[in-house]
PDB file of C-alpha atoms in Angstrom:
ATOM      1  CA  MET A   1     -49.789 -26.199  33.016  1.00 44.00           C
ATOM      2  CA  THR A   2     -50.997 -25.443  36.512  1.00 57.00           C
ATOM      3  CA  ALA A   3     -49.919 -22.770  38.915  1.00 82.00           C
ATOM      4  CA  LEU A   4     -46.970 -23.294  41.167  1.00 94.00           C
ATOM      5  CA  ARG A   5     -47.503 -25.191  44.399  1.00 97.00           C
ATOM      6  CA  TYR A   6     -45.209 -24.943  47.417  1.00 98.00           C
ATOM      7  CA  THR A   7     -44.050 -27.019  50.390  1.00 97.00           C
ATOM      8  CA  GLU A   8     -43.292 -25.872  53.918  1.00 96.00           C
ATOM      9  CA  ASP A   9     -39.658 -26.774  53.158  1.00 96.00           C
ATOM     10  CA  HIS A  10     -39.583 -24.074  50.428  1.00 97.00           C
ATOM     11  CA  GLU A  11     -39.686 -26.288  47.347  1.00 97.00           C
ATOM     12  CA  TRP A  12     -41.879 -25.349  44.402  1.00 98.00           C
ATOM     13  CA  ILE A  13     -43.474 -27.727  41.925  1.00 97.00           C
ATOM     14  CA  ARG A  14     -45.239 -27.008  38.646  1.00 96.00           C
ATOM     15  CA  LEU A  15     -47.287 -29.560  36.714  1.00 94.00           C
ATOM     16  CA  GLU A  16     -46.409 -29.354  33.019  1.00 94.00           C
ATOM     17  CA  ALA A  17     -48.704 -29.932  30.023  1.00 93.00           C
ATOM     18  CA  ASP A  18     -47.157 -33.363  29.365  1.00 95.00           C
ATOM     19  CA  GLY A  19     -47.997 -34.622  32.871  1.00 94.00           C
ATOM     20  CA  THR A  20     -44.483 -34.258  34.254  1.00 96.00           C
ATOM     21  CA  ALA A  21     -43.709 -31.799  37.034  1.00 97.00           C
ATOM     22  CA  THR A  22     -40.755 -29.453  37.429  1.00 97.00           C
ATOM     23  CA  VAL A  23     -39.273 -29.013  40.930  1.00 98.00           C
ATOM     24  CA  GLY A  24     -36.996 -26.375  42.414  1.00 98.00           C
ATOM     25  CA  ILE A  25     -36.422 -24.258  45.504  1.00 97.00           C
ATOM     26  CA  THR A  26     -38.087 -20.917  46.075  1.00 97.00           C
ATOM     27  CA  ASP A  27     -36.519 -17.493  45.920  1.00 95.00           C
ATOM     28  CA  HIS A  28     -36.955 -17.319  49.694  1.00 96.00           C
ATOM     29  CA  ALA A  29     -34.980 -20.564  50.117  1.00 96.00           C
ATOM     30  CA  GLN A  30     -32.105 -19.531  47.864  1.00 96.00           C
ATOM     31  CA  ASP A  31     -31.936 -16.167  49.642  1.00 95.00           C
ATOM     32  CA  ALA A  32     -31.752 -17.881  53.044  1.00 95.00           C
ATOM     33  CA  LEU A  33     -29.042 -20.271  51.816  1.00 96.00           C
ATOM     34  CA  GLY A  34     -26.870 -17.560  50.306  1.00 95.00           C
ATOM     35  CA  ASP A  35     -24.477 -18.195  47.426  1.00 96.00           C
ATOM     36  CA  ILE A  36     -24.994 -21.746  46.202  1.00 97.00           C
ATOM     37  CA  VAL A  37     -21.679 -23.361  45.328  1.00 97.00           C
ATOM     38  CA  PHE A  38     -22.554 -27.031  44.730  1.00 97.00           C
ATOM     39  CA  VAL A  39     -25.537 -29.183  43.812  1.00 97.00           C
ATOM     40  CA  GLU A  40     -25.773 -32.947  43.627  1.00 97.00           C
ATOM     41  CA  MET A  41     -28.443 -34.287  41.316  1.00 97.00           C
ATOM     42  CA  PRO A  42     -30.150 -37.692  41.384  1.00 98.00           C
ATOM     43  CA  GLU A  43     -29.976 -40.190  38.545  1.00 97.00           C
ATOM     44  CA  VAL A  44     -32.715 -40.112  35.923  1.00 98.00           C
ATOM     45  CA  GLY A  45     -35.087 -42.993  36.598  1.00 98.00           C
ATOM     46  CA  ARG A  46     -34.673 -42.890  40.371  1.00 98.00           C
ATOM     47  CA  LYS A  47     -37.924 -43.120  42.314  1.00 98.00           C
ATOM     48  CA  PHE A  48     -38.520 -41.049  45.455  1.00 98.00           C
ATOM     49  CA  ALA A  49     -41.179 -40.967  48.148  1.00 98.00           C
ATOM     50  CA  LYS A  50     -42.817 -37.705  49.161  1.00 97.00           C
ATOM     51  CA  GLY A  51     -40.500 -35.828  51.537  1.00 97.00           C
ATOM     52  CA  GLU A  52     -37.443 -37.875  50.607  1.00 98.00           C
ATOM     53  CA  PRO A  53     -34.258 -35.865  49.881  1.00 98.00           C
ATOM     54  CA  ALA A  54     -33.677 -35.869  46.112  1.00 98.00           C
ATOM     55  CA  CYS A  55     -30.909 -33.281  45.637  1.00 98.00           C
ATOM     56  CA  VAL A  56     -28.122 -31.902  47.820  1.00 97.00           C
ATOM     57  CA  ILE A  57     -27.609 -28.144  47.847  1.00 97.00           C
ATOM     58  CA  GLU A  58     -24.496 -26.594  49.371  1.00 97.00           C
ATOM     59  CA  SER A  59     -24.017 -22.893  49.894  1.00 96.00           C
ATOM     60  CA  VAL A  60     -21.420 -20.737  51.572  1.00 95.00           C
ATOM     61  CA  LYS A  61     -23.664 -20.792  54.681  1.00 92.00           C
ATOM     62  CA  ALA A  62     -25.090 -24.301  54.885  1.00 92.00           C
ATOM     63  CA  ALA A  63     -25.986 -27.576  53.239  1.00 94.00           C
ATOM     64  CA  ALA A  64     -29.612 -28.461  52.537  1.00 96.00           C
ATOM     65  CA  ASP A  65     -31.688 -31.020  50.716  1.00 97.00           C
ATOM     66  CA  LEU A  66     -34.310 -30.511  48.070  1.00 97.00           C
ATOM     67  CA  LYS A  67     -37.073 -32.813  49.288  1.00 98.00           C
ATOM     68  CA  MET A  68     -39.629 -34.349  46.972  1.00 98.00           C
ATOM     69  CA  PRO A  69     -42.930 -32.438  47.168  1.00 98.00           C
ATOM     70  CA  VAL A  70     -44.772 -35.558  45.919  1.00 98.00           C
ATOM     71  CA  ALA A  71     -43.798 -39.151  45.196  1.00 98.00           C
ATOM     72  CA  GLY A  72     -42.496 -39.825  41.701  1.00 98.00           C
ATOM     73  CA  SER A  73     -39.676 -40.778  39.372  1.00 98.00           C
ATOM     74  CA  VAL A  74     -37.008 -38.451  37.991  1.00 98.00           C
ATOM     75  CA  VAL A  75     -37.373 -38.055  34.227  1.00 98.00           C
ATOM     76  CA  ALA A  76     -34.842 -35.219  33.744  1.00 98.00           C
ATOM     77  CA  VAL A  77     -32.284 -33.195  35.674  1.00 98.00           C
ATOM     78  CA  ASN A  78     -31.080 -29.663  35.027  1.00 98.00           C
ATOM     79  CA  ASP A  79     -27.653 -30.548  33.621  1.00 96.00           C
ATOM     80  CA  ALA A  80     -26.569 -26.886  33.775  1.00 96.00           C
ATOM     81  CA  LEU A  81     -26.688 -26.681  37.590  1.00 96.00           C
ATOM     82  CA  PRO A  82     -23.662 -28.808  38.545  1.00 95.00           C
ATOM     83  CA  ASP A  83     -21.439 -26.571  36.373  1.00 96.00           C
ATOM     84  CA  ASP A  84     -23.201 -23.324  37.319  1.00 96.00           C
ATOM     85  CA  PRO A  85     -25.031 -23.718  40.660  1.00 96.00           C
ATOM     86  CA  ALA A  86     -25.339 -19.919  40.932  1.00 95.00           C
ATOM     87  CA  LYS A  87     -28.271 -20.172  38.466  1.00 96.00           C
ATOM     88  CA  VAL A  88     -30.327 -21.126  41.511  1.00 96.00           C
ATOM     89  CA  ASN A  89     -29.470 -17.767  43.100  1.00 96.00           C
ATOM     90  CA  THR A  90     -30.026 -15.662  40.002  1.00 95.00           C
ATOM     91  CA  ASP A  91     -33.151 -17.368  38.631  1.00 95.00           C
ATOM     92  CA  PRO A  92     -34.544 -20.038  40.988  1.00 95.00           C
ATOM     93  CA  MET A  93     -37.932 -20.255  39.294  1.00 91.00           C
ATOM     94  CA  THR A  94     -36.838 -20.833  35.682  1.00 92.00           C
ATOM     95  CA  ALA A  95     -33.144 -21.436  34.866  1.00 94.00           C
ATOM     96  CA  GLY A  96     -32.498 -22.733  38.390  1.00 96.00           C
ATOM     97  CA  TRP A  97     -34.954 -25.645  38.392  1.00 97.00           C
ATOM     98  CA  PHE A  98     -33.510 -28.913  39.693  1.00 98.00           C
ATOM     99  CA  ILE A  99     -35.458 -31.921  38.448  1.00 98.00           C
ATOM    100  CA  ARG A 100     -38.412 -32.926  36.334  1.00 98.00           C
ATOM    101  CA  ILE A 101     -40.438 -35.830  37.687  1.00 98.00           C
ATOM    102  CA  GLN A 102     -43.280 -38.092  36.676  1.00 98.00           C
ATOM    103  CA  PRO A 103     -45.565 -37.828  39.717  1.00 98.00           C
ATOM    104  CA  ASP A 104     -47.048 -41.104  40.930  1.00 97.00           C
ATOM    105  CA  ASN A 105     -50.349 -39.233  41.317  1.00 95.00           C
ATOM    106  CA  PRO A 106     -50.671 -35.677  39.919  1.00 90.00           C
ATOM    107  CA  ALA A 107     -53.586 -35.064  42.310  1.00 93.00           C
ATOM    108  CA  ASP A 108     -51.013 -35.129  45.147  1.00 95.00           C
ATOM    109  CA  LEU A 109     -50.020 -31.589  44.132  1.00 94.00           C
ATOM    110  CA  GLU A 110     -53.424 -30.187  45.091  1.00 93.00           C
ATOM    111  CA  PRO A 111     -52.965 -30.236  48.901  1.00 95.00           C
ATOM    112  CA  LEU A 112     -49.702 -28.285  48.604  1.00 97.00           C
ATOM    113  CA  MET A 113     -49.746 -24.543  49.274  1.00 97.00           C
ATOM    114  CA  ASP A 114     -50.811 -22.088  46.596  1.00 96.00           C
ATOM    115  CA  ASP A 115     -48.987 -18.771  46.183  1.00 95.00           C
ATOM    116  CA  ALA A 116     -51.123 -16.899  48.725  1.00 95.00           C
ATOM    117  CA  ALA A 117     -50.610 -19.569  51.408  1.00 96.00           C
ATOM    118  CA  TYR A 118     -46.860 -19.681  50.723  1.00 97.00           C
ATOM    119  CA  GLN A 119     -46.544 -15.884  50.899  1.00 96.00           C
ATOM    120  CA  ALA A 120     -48.358 -15.991  54.259  1.00 97.00           C
ATOM    121  CA  LEU A 121     -45.939 -18.691  55.469  1.00 96.00           C
ATOM    122  CA  ILE A 122     -42.797 -16.722  54.634  1.00 97.00           C
ATOM    123  CA  ALA A 123     -44.276 -13.476  55.989  1.00 95.00           C
ATOM    124  CA  SER A 124     -44.872 -15.018  59.422  1.00 87.00           C
TER     125      SER A 124
END
């Protein structure tokens, strides 16, 4: 497992030991959105390009998309989120993950921000 990597759109991605990667939104993103009331998940097997919207997130304040941090195919979705989208607010980094993907190229995670670069981004 590698460390978390981040996008400028406030998604996080973590490469898992089996070569898949777990994707979610950051604590900063969920805080900015407010209470999340609805999520729409993609179908398992769907392929996405980097930057393509993969999930819809609706909160009491706004609607947003979870965009793919890297290109890949969805291998699993967090089935608990549609019934309990508030998990994203209470635990965005573990229970509130959105999708697990098979990255087209795991090396594509490397150029993404590490924790220090992401913390600098949200502090600015």
